Coordinates of C-alpha atoms and ligand atoms in Angstrom, one line a residue:
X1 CA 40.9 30.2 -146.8
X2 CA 42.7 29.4 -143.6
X3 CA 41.4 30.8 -140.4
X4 CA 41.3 30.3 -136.6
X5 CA 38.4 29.6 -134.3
X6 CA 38.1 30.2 -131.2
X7 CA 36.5 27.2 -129.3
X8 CA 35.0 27.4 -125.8
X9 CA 32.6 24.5 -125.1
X10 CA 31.4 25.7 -121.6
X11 CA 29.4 23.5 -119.7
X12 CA 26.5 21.4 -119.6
X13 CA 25.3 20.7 -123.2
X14 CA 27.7 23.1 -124.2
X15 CA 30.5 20.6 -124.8
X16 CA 27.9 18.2 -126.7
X17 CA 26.7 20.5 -129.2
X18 CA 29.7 22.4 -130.1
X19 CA 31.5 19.2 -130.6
X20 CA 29.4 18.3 -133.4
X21 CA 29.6 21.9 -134.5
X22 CA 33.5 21.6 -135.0
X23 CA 33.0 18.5 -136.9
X24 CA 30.6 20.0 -139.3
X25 CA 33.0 22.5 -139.7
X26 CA 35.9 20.2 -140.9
X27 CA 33.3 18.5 -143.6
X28 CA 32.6 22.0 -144.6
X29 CA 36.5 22.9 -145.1
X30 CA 37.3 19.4 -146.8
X31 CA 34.7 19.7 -149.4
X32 CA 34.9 24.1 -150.0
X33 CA 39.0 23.9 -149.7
X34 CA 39.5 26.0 -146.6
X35 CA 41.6 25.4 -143.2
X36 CA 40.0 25.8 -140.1
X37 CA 42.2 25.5 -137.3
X38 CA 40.3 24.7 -133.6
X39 CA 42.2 26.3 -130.6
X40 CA 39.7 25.3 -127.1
X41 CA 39.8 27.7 -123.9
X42 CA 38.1 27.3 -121.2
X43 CA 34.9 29.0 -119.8
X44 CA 32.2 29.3 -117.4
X45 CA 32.0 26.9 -114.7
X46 CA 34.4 24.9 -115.9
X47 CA 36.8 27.4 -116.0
X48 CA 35.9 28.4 -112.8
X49 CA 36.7 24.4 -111.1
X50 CA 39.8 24.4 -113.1
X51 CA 41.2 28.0 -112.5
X52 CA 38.9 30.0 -110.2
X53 CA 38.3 32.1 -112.7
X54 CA 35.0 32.0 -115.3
X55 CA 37.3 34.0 -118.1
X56 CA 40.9 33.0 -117.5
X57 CA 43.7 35.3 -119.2
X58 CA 44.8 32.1 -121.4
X59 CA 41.1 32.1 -123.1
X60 CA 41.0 35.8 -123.7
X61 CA 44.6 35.4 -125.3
X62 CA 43.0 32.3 -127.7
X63 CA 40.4 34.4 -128.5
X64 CA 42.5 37.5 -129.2
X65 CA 44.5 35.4 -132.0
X66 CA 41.4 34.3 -133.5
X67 CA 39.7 35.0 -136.2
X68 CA 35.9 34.4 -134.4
X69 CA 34.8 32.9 -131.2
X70 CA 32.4 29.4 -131.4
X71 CA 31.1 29.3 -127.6
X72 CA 28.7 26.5 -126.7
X73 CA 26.7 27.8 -122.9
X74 CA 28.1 28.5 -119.4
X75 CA 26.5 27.7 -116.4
X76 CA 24.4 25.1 -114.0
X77 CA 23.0 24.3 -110.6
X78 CA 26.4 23.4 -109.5
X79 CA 27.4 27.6 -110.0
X80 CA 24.7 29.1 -109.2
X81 CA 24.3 30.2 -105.3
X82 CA 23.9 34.1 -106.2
X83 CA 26.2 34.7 -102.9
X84 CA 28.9 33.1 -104.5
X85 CA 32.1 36.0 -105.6
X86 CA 32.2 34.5 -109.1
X87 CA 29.8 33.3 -111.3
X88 CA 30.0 31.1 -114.7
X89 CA 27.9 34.0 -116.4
X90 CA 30.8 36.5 -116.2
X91 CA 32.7 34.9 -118.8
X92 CA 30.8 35.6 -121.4
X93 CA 29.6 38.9 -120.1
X94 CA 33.5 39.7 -120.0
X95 CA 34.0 38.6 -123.4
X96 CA 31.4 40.7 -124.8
X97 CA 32.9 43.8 -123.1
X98 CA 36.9 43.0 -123.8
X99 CA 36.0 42.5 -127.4
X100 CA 33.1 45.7 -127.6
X101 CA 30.4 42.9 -129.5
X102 CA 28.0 45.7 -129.6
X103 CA 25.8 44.0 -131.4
X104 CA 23.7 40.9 -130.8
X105 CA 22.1 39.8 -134.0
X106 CA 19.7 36.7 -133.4
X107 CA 17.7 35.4 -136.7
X108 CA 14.2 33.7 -136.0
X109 CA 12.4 31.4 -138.4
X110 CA 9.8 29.0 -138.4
X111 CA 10.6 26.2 -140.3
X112 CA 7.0 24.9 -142.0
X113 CA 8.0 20.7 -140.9
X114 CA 7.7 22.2 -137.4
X115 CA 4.5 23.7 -138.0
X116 CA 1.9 22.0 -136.8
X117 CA 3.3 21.4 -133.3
X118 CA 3.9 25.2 -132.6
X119 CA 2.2 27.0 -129.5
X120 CA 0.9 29.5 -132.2
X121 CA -2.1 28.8 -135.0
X122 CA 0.0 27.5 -138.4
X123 CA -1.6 30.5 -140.2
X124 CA 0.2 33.1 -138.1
X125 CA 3.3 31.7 -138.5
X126 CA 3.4 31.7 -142.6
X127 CA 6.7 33.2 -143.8
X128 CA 8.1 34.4 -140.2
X129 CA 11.8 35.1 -140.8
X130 CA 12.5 37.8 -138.4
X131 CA 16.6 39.6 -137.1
X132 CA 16.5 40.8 -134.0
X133 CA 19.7 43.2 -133.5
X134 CA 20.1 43.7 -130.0
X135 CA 22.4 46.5 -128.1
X136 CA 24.4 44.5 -126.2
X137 CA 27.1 46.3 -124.0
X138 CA 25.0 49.5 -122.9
X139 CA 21.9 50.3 -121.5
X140 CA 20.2 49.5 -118.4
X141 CA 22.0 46.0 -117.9
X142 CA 25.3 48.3 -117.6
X143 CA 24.1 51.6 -116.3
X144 CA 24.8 52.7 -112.5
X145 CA 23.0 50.7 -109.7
X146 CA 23.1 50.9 -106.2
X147 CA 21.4 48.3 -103.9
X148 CA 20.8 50.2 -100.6
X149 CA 22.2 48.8 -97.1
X150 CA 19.0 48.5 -95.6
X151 CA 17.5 46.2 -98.8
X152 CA 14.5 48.8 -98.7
X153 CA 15.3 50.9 -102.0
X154 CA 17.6 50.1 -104.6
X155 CA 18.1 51.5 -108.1
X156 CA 19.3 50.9 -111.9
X157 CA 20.1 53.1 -114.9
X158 CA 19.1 53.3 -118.5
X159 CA 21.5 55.2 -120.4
X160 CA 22.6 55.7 -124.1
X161 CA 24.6 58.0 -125.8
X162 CA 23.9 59.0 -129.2
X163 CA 26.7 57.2 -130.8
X164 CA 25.9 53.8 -129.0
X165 CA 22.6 54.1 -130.5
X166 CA 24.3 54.9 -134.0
X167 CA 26.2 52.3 -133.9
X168 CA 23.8 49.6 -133.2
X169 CA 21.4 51.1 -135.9
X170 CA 23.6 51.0 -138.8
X171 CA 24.1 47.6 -137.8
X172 CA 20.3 47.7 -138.0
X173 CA 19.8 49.4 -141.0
X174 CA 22.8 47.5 -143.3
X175 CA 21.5 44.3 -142.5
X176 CA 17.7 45.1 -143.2
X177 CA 19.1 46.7 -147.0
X178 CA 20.5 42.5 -147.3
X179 CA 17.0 41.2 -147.0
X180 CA 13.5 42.9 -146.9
X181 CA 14.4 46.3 -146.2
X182 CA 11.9 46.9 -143.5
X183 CA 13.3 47.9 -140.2
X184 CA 11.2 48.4 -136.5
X185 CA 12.9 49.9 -134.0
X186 CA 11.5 49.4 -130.5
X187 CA 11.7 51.9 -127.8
X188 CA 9.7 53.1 -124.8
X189 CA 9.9 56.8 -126.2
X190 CA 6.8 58.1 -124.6
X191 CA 8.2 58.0 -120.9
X192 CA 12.0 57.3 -120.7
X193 CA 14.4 60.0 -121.7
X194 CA 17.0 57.4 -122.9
X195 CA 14.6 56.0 -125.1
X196 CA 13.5 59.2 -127.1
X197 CA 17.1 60.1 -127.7
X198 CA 16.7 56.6 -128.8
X199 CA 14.4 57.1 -131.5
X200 CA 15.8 60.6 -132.4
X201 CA 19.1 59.2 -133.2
X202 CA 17.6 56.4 -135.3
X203 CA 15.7 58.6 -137.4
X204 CA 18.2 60.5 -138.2
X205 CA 20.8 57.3 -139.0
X206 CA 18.1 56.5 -141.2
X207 CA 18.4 59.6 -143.8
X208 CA 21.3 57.5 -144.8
X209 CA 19.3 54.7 -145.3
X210 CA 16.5 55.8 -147.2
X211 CA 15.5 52.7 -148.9
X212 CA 14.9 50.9 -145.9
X213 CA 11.5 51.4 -144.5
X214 CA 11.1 52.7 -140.9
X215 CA 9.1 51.3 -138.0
X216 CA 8.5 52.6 -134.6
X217 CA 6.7 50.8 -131.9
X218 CA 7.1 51.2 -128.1
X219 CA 8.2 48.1 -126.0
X220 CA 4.7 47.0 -125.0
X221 CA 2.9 47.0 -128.1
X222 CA 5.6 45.3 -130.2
X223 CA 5.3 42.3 -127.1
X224 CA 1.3 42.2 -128.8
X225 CA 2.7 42.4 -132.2
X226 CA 5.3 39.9 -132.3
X227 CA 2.8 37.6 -131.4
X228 CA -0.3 38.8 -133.7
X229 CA 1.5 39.6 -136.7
X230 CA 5.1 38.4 -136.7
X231 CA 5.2 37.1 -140.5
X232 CA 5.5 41.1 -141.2
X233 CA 8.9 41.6 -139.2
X234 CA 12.6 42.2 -140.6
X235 CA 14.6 43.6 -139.2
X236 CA 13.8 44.7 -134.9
X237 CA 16.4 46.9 -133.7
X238 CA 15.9 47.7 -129.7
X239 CA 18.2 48.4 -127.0
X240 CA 19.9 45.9 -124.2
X241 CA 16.7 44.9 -122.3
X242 CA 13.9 45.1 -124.1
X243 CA 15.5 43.3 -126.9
X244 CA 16.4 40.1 -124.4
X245 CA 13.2 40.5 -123.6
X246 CA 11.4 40.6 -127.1
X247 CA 14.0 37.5 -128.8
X248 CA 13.4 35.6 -126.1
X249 CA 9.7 36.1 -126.7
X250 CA 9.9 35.3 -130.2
X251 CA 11.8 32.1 -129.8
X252 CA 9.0 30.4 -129.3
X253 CA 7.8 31.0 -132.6
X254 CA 10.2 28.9 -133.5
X255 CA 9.5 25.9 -132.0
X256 CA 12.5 25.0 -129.7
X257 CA 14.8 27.5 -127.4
X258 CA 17.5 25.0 -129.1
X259 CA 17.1 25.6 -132.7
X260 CA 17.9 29.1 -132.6
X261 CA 21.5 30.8 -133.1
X262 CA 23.2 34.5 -132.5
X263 CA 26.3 36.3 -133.3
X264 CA 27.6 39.3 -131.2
X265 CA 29.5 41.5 -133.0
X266 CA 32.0 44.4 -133.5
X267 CA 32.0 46.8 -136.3
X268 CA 35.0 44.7 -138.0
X269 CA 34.2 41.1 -138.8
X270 CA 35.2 39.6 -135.4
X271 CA 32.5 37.8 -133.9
X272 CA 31.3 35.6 -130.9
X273 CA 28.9 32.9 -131.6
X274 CA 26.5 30.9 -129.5
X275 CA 23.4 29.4 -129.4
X276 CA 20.9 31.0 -127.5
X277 CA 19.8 28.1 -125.4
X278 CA 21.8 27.8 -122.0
X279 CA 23.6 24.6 -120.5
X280 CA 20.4 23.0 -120.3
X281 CA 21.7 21.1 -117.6
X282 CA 17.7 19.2 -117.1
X283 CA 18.7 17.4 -120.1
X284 CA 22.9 17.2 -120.3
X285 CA 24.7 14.0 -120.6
X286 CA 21.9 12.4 -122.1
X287 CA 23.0 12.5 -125.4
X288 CA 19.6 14.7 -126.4
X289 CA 20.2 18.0 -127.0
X290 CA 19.3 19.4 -130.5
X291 CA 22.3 21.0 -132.2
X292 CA 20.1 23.3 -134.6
X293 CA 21.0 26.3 -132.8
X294 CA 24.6 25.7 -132.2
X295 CA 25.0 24.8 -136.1
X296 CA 23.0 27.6 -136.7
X297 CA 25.7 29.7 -134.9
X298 CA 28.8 28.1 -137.1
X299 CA 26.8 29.1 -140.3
X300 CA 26.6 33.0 -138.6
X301 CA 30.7 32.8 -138.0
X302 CA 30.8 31.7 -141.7
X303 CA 28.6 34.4 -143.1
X304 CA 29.6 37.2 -140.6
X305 CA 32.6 36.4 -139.6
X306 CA 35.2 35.0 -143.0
X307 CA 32.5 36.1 -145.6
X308 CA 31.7 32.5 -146.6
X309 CA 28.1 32.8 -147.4
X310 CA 28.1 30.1 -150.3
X311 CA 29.4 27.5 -146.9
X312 CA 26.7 29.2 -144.9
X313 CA 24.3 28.6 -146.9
X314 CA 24.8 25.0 -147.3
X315 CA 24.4 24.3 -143.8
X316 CA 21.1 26.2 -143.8
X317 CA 19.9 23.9 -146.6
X318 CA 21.2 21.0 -145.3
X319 CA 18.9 21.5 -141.6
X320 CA 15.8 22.4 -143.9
X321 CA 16.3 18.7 -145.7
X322 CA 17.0 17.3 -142.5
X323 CA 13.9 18.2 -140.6
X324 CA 11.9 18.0 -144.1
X325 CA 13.1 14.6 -144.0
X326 CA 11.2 14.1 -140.7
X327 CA 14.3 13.8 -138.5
X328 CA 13.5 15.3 -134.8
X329 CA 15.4 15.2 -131.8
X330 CA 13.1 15.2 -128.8
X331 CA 12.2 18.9 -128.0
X332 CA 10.9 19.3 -131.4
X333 CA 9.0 16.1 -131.9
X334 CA 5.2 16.0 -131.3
X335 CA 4.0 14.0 -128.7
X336 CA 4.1 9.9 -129.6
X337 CA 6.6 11.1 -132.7
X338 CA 10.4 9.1 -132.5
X339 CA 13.2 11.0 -131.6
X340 CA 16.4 10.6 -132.5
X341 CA 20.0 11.5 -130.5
X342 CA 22.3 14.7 -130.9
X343 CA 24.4 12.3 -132.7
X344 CA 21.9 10.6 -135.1
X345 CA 20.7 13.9 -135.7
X346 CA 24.0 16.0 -136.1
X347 CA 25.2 12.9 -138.8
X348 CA 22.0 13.4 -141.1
X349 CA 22.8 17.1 -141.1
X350 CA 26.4 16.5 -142.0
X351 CA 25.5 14.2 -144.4
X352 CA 23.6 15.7 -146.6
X353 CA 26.1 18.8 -147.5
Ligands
NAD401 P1 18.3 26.6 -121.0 O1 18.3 27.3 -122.3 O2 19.6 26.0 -120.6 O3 17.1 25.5 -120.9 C1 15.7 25.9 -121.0 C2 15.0 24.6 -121.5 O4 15.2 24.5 -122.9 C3 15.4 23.4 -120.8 O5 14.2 22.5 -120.6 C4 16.3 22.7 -121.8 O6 16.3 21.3 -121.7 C5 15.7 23.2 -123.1 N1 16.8 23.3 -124.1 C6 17.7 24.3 -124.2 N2 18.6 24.0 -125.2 C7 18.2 22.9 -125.8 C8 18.7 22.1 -126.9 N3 19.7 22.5 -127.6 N4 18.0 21.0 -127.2 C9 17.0 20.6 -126.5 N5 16.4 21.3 -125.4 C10 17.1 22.4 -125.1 O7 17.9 27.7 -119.9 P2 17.8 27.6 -118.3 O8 17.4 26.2 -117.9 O9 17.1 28.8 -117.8 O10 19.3 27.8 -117.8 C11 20.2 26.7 -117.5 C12 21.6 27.3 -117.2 O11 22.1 27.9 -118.4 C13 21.6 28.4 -116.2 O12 22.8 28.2 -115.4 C14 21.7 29.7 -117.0 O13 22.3 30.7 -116.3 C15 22.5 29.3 -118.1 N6 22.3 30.1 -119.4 C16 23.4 30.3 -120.1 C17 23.3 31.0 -121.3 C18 24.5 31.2 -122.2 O14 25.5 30.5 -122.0 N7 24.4 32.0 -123.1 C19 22.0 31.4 -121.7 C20 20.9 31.1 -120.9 C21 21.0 30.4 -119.8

């Protein structure tokens, strides 16, 4: 198959990590007989040193004549006075919106060679393999808001319409009938009015569904759950903010912020893909950062994105041999363990597929 992707490195470790993503890529086209064809924009702050803008028209246009989006992070110390008109974030918050990615699906797995150095007991973690699918262009986060002159009152708005909510649950719902076919939807039915049209219009989505099996749990007690039972999660459907809340909770059940990828998606196959980590800016330039999540990502825009789950897959594989192995870069190795760079690292992976 021949297809284009979009590549936006961003800033920070952004750059590092998606450049090992592109080559793993090219292996993956050379040995499964595809074309991939890498066209880079800009983004972020770098975008906004080089153009004053954090989305400049020429990326949008890239991405338009793409087949998916590979984006590494956006942002850093060097953007971030909150007085300032433009900010690095805006690019991608501007992506989502100009492409409608409604839905931000981001797996989380523990993988049993990281184990043992996990904030959580080893026996809660058995078999944790959980998809969050996150609303991501509604809700509170894009509601009305007013900040009032005199700083002493201000206000924000959580608001859904029913077919926001549909469309983010059959999202939901199709992706729990591919694996275990249990689905929890979060919500915060039992005070906010947004939230019980919520859970209204996800019961009803789910009469076409009926052989998935249907959860409900309100914001706060799935916070308790994640943590006391998470081997016994799916799927977790919730809307804007509580479920940026609840992924970024569960990412440490996976060990590392960087071993963990997402996709953000329309209902065709076009797709944006990132790693959930930032530009990690503490540790960039240093040659460090683990590309887990970022690969991660590529495997999503593979599976999601062209339909190539066989090419997915092997990247999957080719991180559990990797880390099986005993391989580590530094934010997953225990204390006293060798680490080894992005680029030791990134090579094992690519090796062994
Ligand atoms: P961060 O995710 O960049 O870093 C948090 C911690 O995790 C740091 O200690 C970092 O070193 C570590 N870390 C993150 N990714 C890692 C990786 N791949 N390998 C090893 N360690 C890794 O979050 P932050 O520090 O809160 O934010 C830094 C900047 O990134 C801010 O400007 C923030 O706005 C931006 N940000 C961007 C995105 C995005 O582009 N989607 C997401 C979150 C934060």
């Amino acid at each position: 198959m021949k297809a284009t992707i979009a590549v936006l490195p961003g800033d920070g470790i952004g750059p590092e990590v998606v450049g090992k993503a592109t080559e793993l890529l090219s292996v993956i086209a050379e040995k499964h007989g595809h074309e991939f064809v890498f066209v880079e924009g800009l983004i972020g702050g770098i975008a906004i040193d080089e153009t004053g803008d954090p989305l400049p028209a020429e990326t949008v246009r890239i991405c338009e004549e793409a087949d998916a989006i590979l984006l590494g992070a956006v942002g850093g110390p060097k953007w971030s006075d909150p007085t300032a008109t433009v900010q690095p974030e805006r690019g991608l918050l501007g992506l989502r919106q100009h492409f409608g990615l409604f839905a931000n699906l981001r797996p989380v797995k523990t993988y049993p060679a990281l184990v043992e150095h996990a904030p959580l007991r080893a026996e809660l973690l058995q078999d944790v393999d959980i998809l969050f699918v996150r609303e991501l262009v509604s809700g509170i986060y894009f509601g009305e808001r007013r900040e009032q002159g005199d700083g002493d009152a201000s206000f924000d708005t959580m608001s859904y319409s029913r077919g926001e909510v549909e469309q983010v649950a059959n999202v939901a719902f199709r992706a729990a009938q591919g694996r275990r076919k249990k689905l929890c939807s979060v919500d915060k039915a039992n005070v906010l009015a947004s939230m019980r049209l919520w859970r209204r219009t996800v019961v009803e989505v789910h009469e076409e569904y009926d052989d998935v099996e249907l959860e409900h749990l309100l914001v706060d007690a799935a916070t308790m759950h994640l943590l006391t039972r998470p081997g016994s999660f799916d799927v977790i459907v919730a809307g804007n903010m509580f479920g940026d809340i609840l992924s970024d909770e569960a990412s440490v059940l996976a060990g590392s912020l960087g071993m963990l990828p997402s996709a953000s998606l329309r209902a065709d196959q076009f797709g944006l893909y990132e790693p959930v980590h930032g530009s990690a800016p503490d540790i960039a330039g240093q040659g460090t950062a683990n590309p887990i999540g970022m690969f991660l990502s590529a495997a999503m825009l593979l599976r999601y994105s062209l339909q190539l789950e066989a090419e997915a897959a092997a990247i999957e594989s080719a991180i559990d041999a990797v880390l099986a192995d005993g391989l580590r870069t530094a934010d997953i190795a225990g204390a006293g363990d060798n680490s080894v760079s992005t680029d030791e690292f990134a090579a094992a992976i690519i090796s062994k597929l």
